[in-house]
C-alpha cells in the first residue's frame, strides 16, 4: 500500500522530469506549471487531468486526498505546484470571505459571516513553504529579520497578511477582495432602507460608515460610491492598504493613493486637494490624524467625503464620541469646535451591525449628527433604526435637516419624491 508521500514524490518527478509526457505537450505543460505557480485555477485543473491519466496508465491510483473535500489528483497539484492549504480552502466555497492558516493548528475561515473550522492542520514545514511562495507572488520577502508582510494575491483576488518567527507563529491571513463587489441593488437589505441609501448616495453628502469587524463597512462604501455618476464625479481614494480597488469598477477618473508611515499623512492628503478630483474616500479613519483630515475634507471638499470607522460597540453615541476623541487627540483642544465640525463635516452616519450567531449583517441606523448650542454636545437625529427586539425597522418621522437639503437639491440624480414617500423630506 503506497502512502501519500509516494504519490507526492511521483507527482513532482512526473512534472519536473517530463520524461513520460508527450513531447508535443511538454511546452504547454511548462506554461501550465508556471500559471499554477501564479495561482491560476484553470492551470491546476489541467495539470490534475494530466496527473490522473499518468497514474491511471501506471495502474497506481491514490485513494486518499491530501485535503478534505478536494478531489485526489487536484489535491496533489495544490500541494506540489500550487498554494497548498490556501488552494484547498478557496476550493471549498465561492462564499469564503476570510481564511486564517496557522502552523500546527486547524484552519479557520469565515463563510457567509459565520466562523467555521476546516479539518486540516498544516505543518510548520508546509507553512514555511507557503509563506515563501505567497511572498514571492505578492512581490515581497518574509524571513526572521522581516517577519511580517502585507501584499496582494492578484490572481485569486486575495489580500494577504503574513507572519513568521520570531514575531509570531507562521501564519497566513487571506481576505477575499471580490467578496465585497456588490451594488446597493444586490446587497441584502430592507427595500425602504435601500431606497434611502440610493438617494443619499445620489446627493453630495459626506458619510461615515461605522460598525464592528466584519460588518461590511468597505462593502457598503464601495456600493455607495458605485451609485455615483462617474461623468460628474472624479475621485481620490486614500488608503494605507488597498481595499476598495475602485479603478477596476469606476468608469472615469479615480486616483488611488497609498500613504506610507515615512510621509506625513497631511502630505498625502494634500495631493487629494491638488489633483483636481472632486471627491475623497478614506479607507478607514483609524488614527487621530486620519479622523481630523476626514472632517477637513467634509468641510472643504467640493464633492462628497466617505470614510469608515471601526467600533467595538455599534451605537450612535459611541460613533460620535469615538470620532470626537480621535480628532481631539490630533487637535488637542476645543472639543466644542470639534463637535461643531463633525456636525457640519459629516452629513450622515450609517451604522452597521452583525448577528454573530447567524452571520447576518444589517444597517442598524441612519442618522444625522447635530450640534446642540444649548448643551454644546452632539445629538443623533435618526431617520430610521432597527429594533432588534421587534425585528423590524422603525422610521422616526424625522426629516433630513434643513441645512443638509442643498446637498440633495443641487444633484440631478436625486429623486425628492422618493424621499418624500419615505417620510424624510
JSON list of N, CA and C in Angstrom, two decimals, residues 187-251:
[
{"chain": "A", "resi": 187, "resn": "UNK", "atom": "N", "xyz": [-26.97, 43.99, -2.61]},
{"chain": "A", "resi": 187, "resn": "UNK", "atom": "CA", "xyz": [-26.80, 43.78, -1.17]},
{"chain": "A", "resi": 187, "resn": "UNK", "atom": "C", "xyz": [-28.14, 43.45, -0.53]},
{"chain": "A", "resi": 188, "resn": "UNK", "atom": "N", "xyz": [-28.11, 42.49, 0.39]},
{"chain": "A", "resi": 188, "resn": "UNK", "atom": "CA", "xyz": [-29.34, 42.10, 1.08]},
{"chain": "A", "resi": 188, "resn": "UNK", "atom": "C", "xyz": [-29.68, 43.15, 2.14]},
{"chain": "A", "resi": 189, "resn": "UNK", "atom": "N", "xyz": [-30.84, 43.80, 2.00]},
{"chain": "A", "resi": 189, "resn": "UNK", "atom": "CA", "xyz": [-31.26, 44.80, 2.97]},
{"chain": "A", "resi": 189, "resn": "UNK", "atom": "C", "xyz": [-32.74, 45.11, 2.79]},
{"chain": "A", "resi": 190, "resn": "UNK", "atom": "N", "xyz": [-33.31, 45.81, 3.75]},
{"chain": "A", "resi": 190, "resn": "UNK", "atom": "CA", "xyz": [-34.69, 46.25, 3.68]},
{"chain": "A", "resi": 190, "resn": "UNK", "atom": "C", "xyz": [-34.87, 47.18, 2.46]},
{"chain": "A", "resi": 191, "resn": "UNK", "atom": "N", "xyz": [-35.96, 47.01, 1.74]},
{"chain": "A", "resi": 191, "resn": "UNK", "atom": "CA", "xyz": [-36.17, 47.77, 0.50]},
{"chain": "A", "resi": 191, "resn": "UNK", "atom": "C", "xyz": [-36.28, 49.27, 0.75]},
{"chain": "A", "resi": 192, "resn": "UNK", "atom": "N", "xyz": [-36.94, 49.68, 1.83]},
{"chain": "A", "resi": 192, "resn": "UNK", "atom": "CA", "xyz": [-37.09, 51.12, 2.09]},
{"chain": "A", "resi": 192, "resn": "UNK", "atom": "C", "xyz": [-35.74, 51.72, 2.50]},
{"chain": "A", "resi": 193, "resn": "UNK", "atom": "N", "xyz": [-34.96, 50.97, 3.26]},
{"chain": "A", "resi": 193, "resn": "UNK", "atom": "CA", "xyz": [-33.61, 51.42, 3.61]},
{"chain": "A", "resi": 193, "resn": "UNK", "atom": "C", "xyz": [-32.76, 51.55, 2.35]},
{"chain": "A", "resi": 194, "resn": "UNK", "atom": "N", "xyz": [-32.91, 50.60, 1.44]},
{"chain": "A", "resi": 194, "resn": "UNK", "atom": "CA", "xyz": [-32.18, 50.66, 0.17]},
{"chain": "A", "resi": 194, "resn": "UNK", "atom": "C", "xyz": [-32.53, 51.94, -0.60]},
{"chain": "A", "resi": 195, "resn": "UNK", "atom": "N", "xyz": [-33.82, 52.27, -0.66]},
{"chain": "A", "resi": 195, "resn": "UNK", "atom": "CA", "xyz": [-34.23, 53.48, -1.36]},
{"chain": "A", "resi": 195, "resn": "UNK", "atom": "C", "xyz": [-33.62, 54.73, -0.74]},
{"chain": "A", "resi": 196, "resn": "UNK", "atom": "N", "xyz": [-33.58, 54.77, 0.59]},
{"chain": "A", "resi": 196, "resn": "UNK", "atom": "CA", "xyz": [-32.99, 55.93, 1.26]},
{"chain": "A", "resi": 196, "resn": "UNK", "atom": "C", "xyz": [-31.49, 56.02, 0.96]},
{"chain": "A", "resi": 197, "resn": "UNK", "atom": "N", "xyz": [-30.79, 54.88, 1.02]},
{"chain": "A", "resi": 197, "resn": "UNK", "atom": "CA", "xyz": [-29.35, 54.89, 0.73]},
{"chain": "A", "resi": 197, "resn": "UNK", "atom": "C", "xyz": [-29.07, 55.33, -0.69]},
{"chain": "A", "resi": 198, "resn": "UNK", "atom": "N", "xyz": [-29.92, 54.93, -1.64]},
{"chain": "A", "resi": 198, "resn": "UNK", "atom": "CA", "xyz": [-29.72, 55.35, -3.02]},
{"chain": "A", "resi": 198, "resn": "UNK", "atom": "C", "xyz": [-29.83, 56.86, -3.17]},
{"chain": "A", "resi": 199, "resn": "UNK", "atom": "N", "xyz": [-30.75, 57.47, -2.45]},
{"chain": "A", "resi": 199, "resn": "UNK", "atom": "CA", "xyz": [-30.89, 58.92, -2.54]},
{"chain": "A", "resi": 199, "resn": "UNK", "atom": "C", "xyz": [-29.75, 59.63, -1.83]},
{"chain": "A", "resi": 200, "resn": "UNK", "atom": "N", "xyz": [-29.30, 59.09, -0.69]},
{"chain": "A", "resi": 200, "resn": "UNK", "atom": "CA", "xyz": [-28.14, 59.67, -0.01]},
{"chain": "A", "resi": 200, "resn": "UNK", "atom": "C", "xyz": [-26.91, 59.57, -0.90]},
{"chain": "A", "resi": 201, "resn": "UNK", "atom": "N", "xyz": [-26.76, 58.42, -1.57]},
{"chain": "A", "resi": 201, "resn": "UNK", "atom": "CA", "xyz": [-25.62, 58.24, -2.47]},
{"chain": "A", "resi": 201, "resn": "UNK", "atom": "C", "xyz": [-25.69, 59.19, -3.65]},
{"chain": "A", "resi": 202, "resn": "UNK", "atom": "N", "xyz": [-26.88, 59.48, -4.13]},
{"chain": "A", "resi": 202, "resn": "UNK", "atom": "CA", "xyz": [-27.03, 60.37, -5.27]},
{"chain": "A", "resi": 202, "resn": "UNK", "atom": "C", "xyz": [-26.81, 61.83, -4.90]},
{"chain": "A", "resi": 203, "resn": "UNK", "atom": "N", "xyz": [-26.88, 62.13, -3.60]},
{"chain": "A", "resi": 203, "resn": "UNK", "atom": "CA", "xyz": [-26.66, 63.51, -3.15]},
{"chain": "A", "resi": 203, "resn": "UNK", "atom": "C", "xyz": [-25.17, 63.80, -3.04]},
{"chain": "A", "resi": 204, "resn": "UNK", "atom": "N", "xyz": [-24.85, 64.99, -2.56]},
{"chain": "A", "resi": 204, "resn": "UNK", "atom": "CA", "xyz": [-23.45, 65.36, -2.37]},
{"chain": "A", "resi": 204, "resn": "UNK", "atom": "C", "xyz": [-23.06, 65.27, -0.89]},
{"chain": "A", "resi": 205, "resn": "UNK", "atom": "N", "xyz": [-23.69, 64.34, -0.20]},
{"chain": "A", "resi": 205, "resn": "UNK", "atom": "CA", "xyz": [-23.48, 64.21, 1.24]},
{"chain": "A", "resi": 205, "resn": "UNK", "atom": "C", "xyz": [-22.17, 63.51, 1.56]},
{"chain": "A", "resi": 206, "resn": "UNK", "atom": "N", "xyz": [-21.59, 63.89, 2.70]},
{"chain": "A", "resi": 206, "resn": "UNK", "atom": "CA", "xyz": [-20.41, 63.20, 3.23]},
{"chain": "A", "resi": 206, "resn": "UNK", "atom": "C", "xyz": [-20.87, 62.22, 4.30]},
{"chain": "A", "resi": 207, "resn": "UNK", "atom": "N", "xyz": [-20.26, 61.05, 4.31]},
{"chain": "A", "resi": 207, "resn": "UNK", "atom": "CA", "xyz": [-20.79, 59.94, 5.09]},
{"chain": "A", "resi": 207, "resn": "UNK", "atom": "C", "xyz": [-19.68, 59.26, 5.87]},
{"chain": "A", "resi": 208, "resn": "UNK", "atom": "N", "xyz": [-19.99, 58.88, 7.12]},
{"chain": "A", "resi": 208, "resn": "UNK", "atom": "CA", "xyz": [-19.14, 57.97, 7.88]},
{"chain": "A", "resi": 208, "resn": "UNK", "atom": "C", "xyz": [-19.89, 56.66, 8.06]},
{"chain": "A", "resi": 209, "resn": "UNK", "atom": "N", "xyz": [-19.27, 55.58, 7.63]},
{"chain": "A", "resi": 209, "resn": "UNK", "atom": "CA", "xyz": [-19.86, 54.25, 7.76]},
{"chain": "A", "resi": 209, "resn": "UNK", "atom": "C", "xyz": [-19.19, 53.58, 8.95]},
{"chain": "A", "resi": 210, "resn": "UNK", "atom": "N", "xyz": [-19.95, 53.36, 10.02]},
{"chain": "A", "resi": 210, "resn": "UNK", "atom": "CA", "xyz": [-19.37, 52.92, 11.29]},
{"chain": "A", "resi": 210, "resn": "UNK", "atom": "C", "xyz": [-19.93, 51.56, 11.69]},
{"chain": "A", "resi": 211, "resn": "UNK", "atom": "N", "xyz": [-19.06, 50.72, 12.24]},
{"chain": "A", "resi": 211, "resn": "UNK", "atom": "CA", "xyz": [-19.50, 49.41, 12.70]},
{"chain": "A", "resi": 211, "resn": "UNK", "atom": "C", "xyz": [-18.34, 48.57, 13.15]},
{"chain": "A", "resi": 212, "resn": "UNK", "atom": "N", "xyz": [-18.64, 47.38, 13.62]},
{"chain": "A", "resi": 212, "resn": "UNK", "atom": "CA", "xyz": [-17.62, 46.47, 14.13]},
{"chain": "A", "resi": 212, "resn": "UNK", "atom": "C", "xyz": [-16.93, 45.70, 13.02]},
{"chain": "A", "resi": 213, "resn": "UNK", "atom": "N", "xyz": [-16.06, 44.81, 13.43]},
{"chain": "A", "resi": 213, "resn": "UNK", "atom": "CA", "xyz": [-15.31, 43.98, 12.49]},
{"chain": "A", "resi": 213, "resn": "UNK", "atom": "C", "xyz": [-16.27, 43.08, 11.72]},
{"chain": "A", "resi": 214, "resn": "UNK", "atom": "N", "xyz": [-16.04, 42.95, 10.43]},
{"chain": "A", "resi": 214, "resn": "UNK", "atom": "CA", "xyz": [-16.80, 42.05, 9.55]},
{"chain": "A", "resi": 214, "resn": "UNK", "atom": "C", "xyz": [-18.26, 42.44, 9.41]},
{"chain": "A", "resi": 215, "resn": "UNK", "atom": "N", "xyz": [-18.58, 43.73, 9.60]},
{"chain": "A", "resi": 215, "resn": "UNK", "atom": "CA", "xyz": [-19.97, 44.16, 9.42]},
{"chain": "A", "resi": 215, "resn": "UNK", "atom": "C", "xyz": [-20.25, 44.64, 8.00]},
{"chain": "A", "resi": 216, "resn": "UNK", "atom": "N", "xyz": [-19.21, 44.72, 7.17]},
{"chain": "A", "resi": 216, "resn": "UNK", "atom": "CA", "xyz": [-19.42, 45.10, 5.77]},
{"chain": "A", "resi": 216, "resn": "UNK", "atom": "C", "xyz": [-19.22, 46.57, 5.47]},
{"chain": "A", "resi": 217, "resn": "UNK", "atom": "N", "xyz": [-18.35, 47.25, 6.24]},
{"chain": "A", "resi": 217, "resn": "UNK", "atom": "CA", "xyz": [-18.15, 48.69, 6.04]},
{"chain": "A", "resi": 217, "resn": "UNK", "atom": "C", "xyz": [-17.57, 48.99, 4.66]},
{"chain": "A", "resi": 218, "resn": "UNK", "atom": "N", "xyz": [-16.51, 48.29, 4.29]},
{"chain": "A", "resi": 218, "resn": "UNK", "atom": "CA", "xyz": [-15.89, 48.53, 2.99]},
{"chain": "A", "resi": 218, "resn": "UNK", "atom": "C", "xyz": [-16.83, 48.15, 1.86]},
{"chain": "A", "resi": 219, "resn": "UNK", "atom": "N", "xyz": [-17.55, 47.06, 2.03]},
{"chain": "A", "resi": 219, "resn": "UNK", "atom": "CA", "xyz": [-18.51, 46.61, 1.01]},
{"chain": "A", "resi": 219, "resn": "UNK", "atom": "C", "xyz": [-19.56, 47.67, 0.77]},
{"chain": "A", "resi": 220, "resn": "UNK", "atom": "N", "xyz": [-20.11, 48.25, 1.85]},
{"chain": "A", "resi": 220, "resn": "UNK", "atom": "CA", "xyz": [-21.14, 49.27, 1.69]},
{"chain": "A", "resi": 220, "resn": "UNK", "atom": "C", "xyz": [-20.56, 50.54, 1.09]},
{"chain": "A", "resi": 221, "resn": "UNK", "atom": "N", "xyz": [-19.36, 50.94, 1.52]},
{"chain": "A", "resi": 221, "resn": "UNK", "atom": "CA", "xyz": [-18.75, 52.14, 0.95]},
{"chain": "A", "resi": 221, "resn": "UNK", "atom": "C", "xyz": [-18.58, 51.99, -0.55]},
{"chain": "A", "resi": 222, "resn": "UNK", "atom": "N", "xyz": [-18.07, 50.84, -0.98]},
{"chain": "A", "resi": 222, "resn": "UNK", "atom": "CA", "xyz": [-17.86, 50.63, -2.41]},
{"chain": "A", "resi": 222, "resn": "UNK", "atom": "C", "xyz": [-19.20, 50.69, -3.16]},
{"chain": "A", "resi": 223, "resn": "UNK", "atom": "N", "xyz": [-20.21, 50.06, -2.58]},
{"chain": "A", "resi": 223, "resn": "UNK", "atom": "CA", "xyz": [-21.53, 50.06, -3.24]},
{"chain": "A", "resi": 223, "resn": "UNK", "atom": "C", "xyz": [-22.10, 51.47, -3.35]},
{"chain": "A", "resi": 224, "resn": "UNK", "atom": "N", "xyz": [-21.91, 52.28, -2.31]},
{"chain": "A", "resi": 224, "resn": "UNK", "atom": "CA", "xyz": [-22.39, 53.67, -2.35]},
{"chain": "A", "resi": 224, "resn": "UNK", "atom": "C", "xyz": [-21.66, 54.48, -3.41]},
{"chain": "A", "resi": 225, "resn": "UNK", "atom": "N", "xyz": [-20.35, 54.31, -3.49]},
{"chain": "A", "resi": 225, "resn": "UNK", "atom": "CA", "xyz": [-19.58, 55.07, -4.48]},
{"chain": "A", "resi": 225, "resn": "UNK", "atom": "C", "xyz": [-19.96, 54.66, -5.89]},
{"chain": "A", "resi": 226, "resn": "UNK", "atom": "N", "xyz": [-20.22, 53.37, -6.09]},
{"chain": "A", "resi": 226, "resn": "UNK", "atom": "CA", "xyz": [-20.58, 52.90, -7.43]},
{"chain": "A", "resi": 226, "resn": "UNK", "atom": "C", "xyz": [-21.96, 53.39, -7.86]},
{"chain": "A", "resi": 227, "resn": "UNK", "atom": "N", "xyz": [-22.75, 53.94, -6.93]},
{"chain": "A", "resi": 227, "resn": "UNK", "atom": "CA", "xyz": [-24.00, 54.58, -7.29]},
{"chain": "A", "resi": 227, "resn": "UNK", "atom": "C", "xyz": [-23.77, 55.96, -7.91]},
{"chain": "A", "resi": 228, "resn": "UNK", "atom": "N", "xyz": [-22.59, 56.53, -7.68]},
{"chain": "A", "resi": 228, "resn": "UNK", "atom": "CA", "xyz": [-22.30, 57.87, -8.18]},
{"chain": "A", "resi": 228, "resn": "UNK", "atom": "C", "xyz": [-22.17, 57.87, -9.70]},
{"chain": "A", "resi": 229, "resn": "UNK", "atom": "N", "xyz": [-22.43, 59.02, -10.28]},
{"chain": "A", "resi": 229, "resn": "UNK", "atom": "CA", "xyz": [-22.27, 59.20, -11.72]},
{"chain": "A", "resi": 229, "resn": "UNK", "atom": "C", "xyz": [-20.81, 59.55, -12.01]},
{"chain": "A", "resi": 230, "resn": "UNK", "atom": "N", "xyz": [-20.06, 58.64, -12.64]},
{"chain": "A", "resi": 230, "resn": "UNK", "atom": "CA", "xyz": [-18.64, 58.93, -12.89]},
{"chain": "A", "resi": 230, "resn": "UNK", "atom": "C", "xyz": [-18.42, 60.08, -13.88]},
{"chain": "A", "resi": 231, "resn": "UNK", "atom": "N", "xyz": [-19.46, 60.46, -14.62]},
{"chain": "A", "resi": 231, "resn": "UNK", "atom": "CA", "xyz": [-19.32, 61.58, -15.55]},
{"chain": "A", "resi": 231, "resn": "UNK", "atom": "C", "xyz": [-19.28, 62.93, -14.81]},
{"chain": "A", "resi": 232, "resn": "UNK", "atom": "N", "xyz": [-19.83, 62.97, -13.59]},
{"chain": "A", "resi": 232, "resn": "UNK", "atom": "CA", "xyz": [-19.86, 64.23, -12.84]},
{"chain": "A", "resi": 232, "resn": "UNK", "atom": "C", "xyz": [-19.06, 64.15, -11.55]},
{"chain": "A", "resi": 233, "resn": "UNK", "atom": "N", "xyz": [-18.52, 62.98, -11.24]},
{"chain": "A", "resi": 233, "resn": "UNK", "atom": "CA", "xyz": [-17.73, 62.81, -10.01]},
{"chain": "A", "resi": 233, "resn": "UNK", "atom": "C", "xyz": [-16.35, 62.25, -10.34]},
{"chain": "A", "resi": 234, "resn": "UNK", "atom": "N", "xyz": [-15.32, 62.96, -9.96]},
{"chain": "A", "resi": 234, "resn": "UNK", "atom": "CA", "xyz": [-13.96, 62.43, -10.00]},
{"chain": "A", "resi": 234, "resn": "UNK", "atom": "C", "xyz": [-13.56, 62.16, -8.56]},
{"chain": "A", "resi": 235, "resn": "UNK", "atom": "N", "xyz": [-12.69, 61.20, -8.36]},
{"chain": "A", "resi": 235, "resn": "UNK", "atom": "CA", "xyz": [-12.50, 60.66, -7.01]},
{"chain": "A", "resi": 235, "resn": "UNK", "atom": "C", "xyz": [-11.03, 60.38, -6.71]},
{"chain": "A", "resi": 236, "resn": "UNK", "atom": "N", "xyz": [-10.62, 60.72, -5.48]},
{"chain": "A", "resi": 236, "resn": "UNK", "atom": "CA", "xyz": [-9.34, 60.27, -4.94]},
{"chain": "A", "resi": 236, "resn": "UNK", "atom": "C", "xyz": [-9.61, 59.32, -3.79]},
{"chain": "A", "resi": 237, "resn": "UNK", "atom": "N", "xyz": [-8.97, 58.17, -3.81]},
{"chain": "A", "resi": 237, "resn": "UNK", "atom": "CA", "xyz": [-9.07, 57.18, -2.74]},
{"chain": "A", "resi": 237, "resn": "UNK", "atom": "C", "xyz": [-7.76, 57.17, -1.98]},
{"chain": "A", "resi": 238, "resn": "UNK", "atom": "N", "xyz": [-7.83, 57.33, -0.66]},
{"chain": "A", "resi": 238, "resn": "UNK", "atom": "CA", "xyz": [-6.63, 57.32, 0.19]},
{"chain": "A", "resi": 238, "resn": "UNK", "atom": "C", "xyz": [-6.73, 56.13, 1.14]},
{"chain": "A", "resi": 239, "resn": "UNK", "atom": "N", "xyz": [-5.78, 55.22, 1.03]},
{"chain": "A", "resi": 239, "resn": "UNK", "atom": "CA", "xyz": [-5.77, 54.04, 1.89]},
{"chain": "A", "resi": 239, "resn": "UNK", "atom": "C", "xyz": [-4.34, 53.66, 2.26]},
{"chain": "A", "resi": 240, "resn": "UNK", "atom": "N", "xyz": [-4.20, 53.06, 3.41]},
{"chain": "A", "resi": 240, "resn": "UNK", "atom": "CA", "xyz": [-2.89, 52.51, 3.77]},
{"chain": "A", "resi": 240, "resn": "UNK", "atom": "C", "xyz": [-2.69, 51.16, 3.11]},
{"chain": "A", "resi": 241, "resn": "UNK", "atom": "N", "xyz": [-3.73, 50.33, 3.10]},
{"chain": "A", "resi": 241, "resn": "UNK", "atom": "CA", "xyz": [-3.73, 49.06, 2.40]},
{"chain": "A", "resi": 241, "resn": "UNK", "atom": "C", "xyz": [-4.88, 49.09, 1.39]},
{"chain": "A", "resi": 242, "resn": "UNK", "atom": "N", "xyz": [-4.62, 48.84, 0.11]},
{"chain": "A", "resi": 242, "resn": "UNK", "atom": "CA", "xyz": [-5.68, 48.96, -0.90]},
{"chain": "A", "resi": 242, "resn": "UNK", "atom": "C", "xyz": [-6.78, 47.92, -0.71]},
{"chain": "A", "resi": 243, "resn": "UNK", "atom": "N", "xyz": [-7.99, 48.41, -0.45]},
{"chain": "A", "resi": 243, "resn": "UNK", "atom": "CA", "xyz": [-9.13, 47.52, -0.27]},
{"chain": "A", "resi": 243, "resn": "UNK", "atom": "C", "xyz": [-10.26, 47.84, -1.26]},
{"chain": "A", "resi": 244, "resn": "UNK", "atom": "N", "xyz": [-10.51, 49.11, -1.48]},
{"chain": "A", "resi": 244, "resn": "UNK", "atom": "CA", "xyz": [-11.65, 49.49, -2.32]},
{"chain": "A", "resi": 244, "resn": "UNK", "atom": "C", "xyz": [-11.45, 49.10, -3.78]},
{"chain": "A", "resi": 245, "resn": "UNK", "atom": "N", "xyz": [-10.25, 49.35, -4.31]},
{"chain": "A", "resi": 245, "resn": "UNK", "atom": "CA", "xyz": [-9.90, 48.99, -5.70]},
{"chain": "A", "resi": 245, "resn": "UNK", "atom": "C", "xyz": [-10.98, 49.44, -6.68]},
{"chain": "A", "resi": 246, "resn": "UNK", "atom": "N", "xyz": [-11.31, 50.70, -6.59]},
{"chain": "A", "resi": 246, "resn": "UNK", "atom": "CA", "xyz": [-12.41, 51.23, -7.40]},
{"chain": "A", "resi": 246, "resn": "UNK", "atom": "C", "xyz": [-12.03, 51.44, -8.85]},
{"chain": "A", "resi": 247, "resn": "UNK", "atom": "N", "xyz": [-10.74, 51.53, -9.14]},
{"chain": "A", "resi": 247, "resn": "UNK", "atom": "CA", "xyz": [-10.34, 51.77, -10.52]},
{"chain": "A", "resi": 247, "resn": "UNK", "atom": "C", "xyz": [-10.79, 50.63, -11.43]},
{"chain": "A", "resi": 248, "resn": "UNK", "atom": "N", "xyz": [-11.03, 49.43, -10.84]},
{"chain": "A", "resi": 248, "resn": "UNK", "atom": "CA", "xyz": [-11.50, 48.30, -11.63]},
{"chain": "A", "resi": 248, "resn": "UNK", "atom": "C", "xyz": [-12.97, 48.44, -12.00]},
{"chain": "A", "resi": 249, "resn": "UNK", "atom": "N", "xyz": [-13.70, 49.28, -11.25]},
{"chain": "A", "resi": 249, "resn": "UNK", "atom": "CA", "xyz": [-15.14, 49.40, -11.48]},
{"chain": "A", "resi": 249, "resn": "UNK", "atom": "C", "xyz": [-15.58, 50.81, -11.85]},
{"chain": "A", "resi": 250, "resn": "UNK", "atom": "N", "xyz": [-14.78, 51.79, -11.45]},
{"chain": "A", "resi": 250, "resn": "UNK", "atom": "CA", "xyz": [-15.14, 53.18, -11.69]},
{"chain": "A", "resi": 250, "resn": "UNK", "atom": "C", "xyz": [-14.81, 53.51, -13.13]},
{"chain": "A", "resi": 251, "resn": "UNK", "atom": "N", "xyz": [-15.78, 54.02, -13.87]},
{"chain": "A", "resi": 251, "resn": "UNK", "atom": "CA", "xyz": [-15.59, 54.17, -15.31]},
{"chain": "A", "resi": 251, "resn": "UNK", "atom": "C", "xyz": [-14.73, 55.33, -15.74]}
]
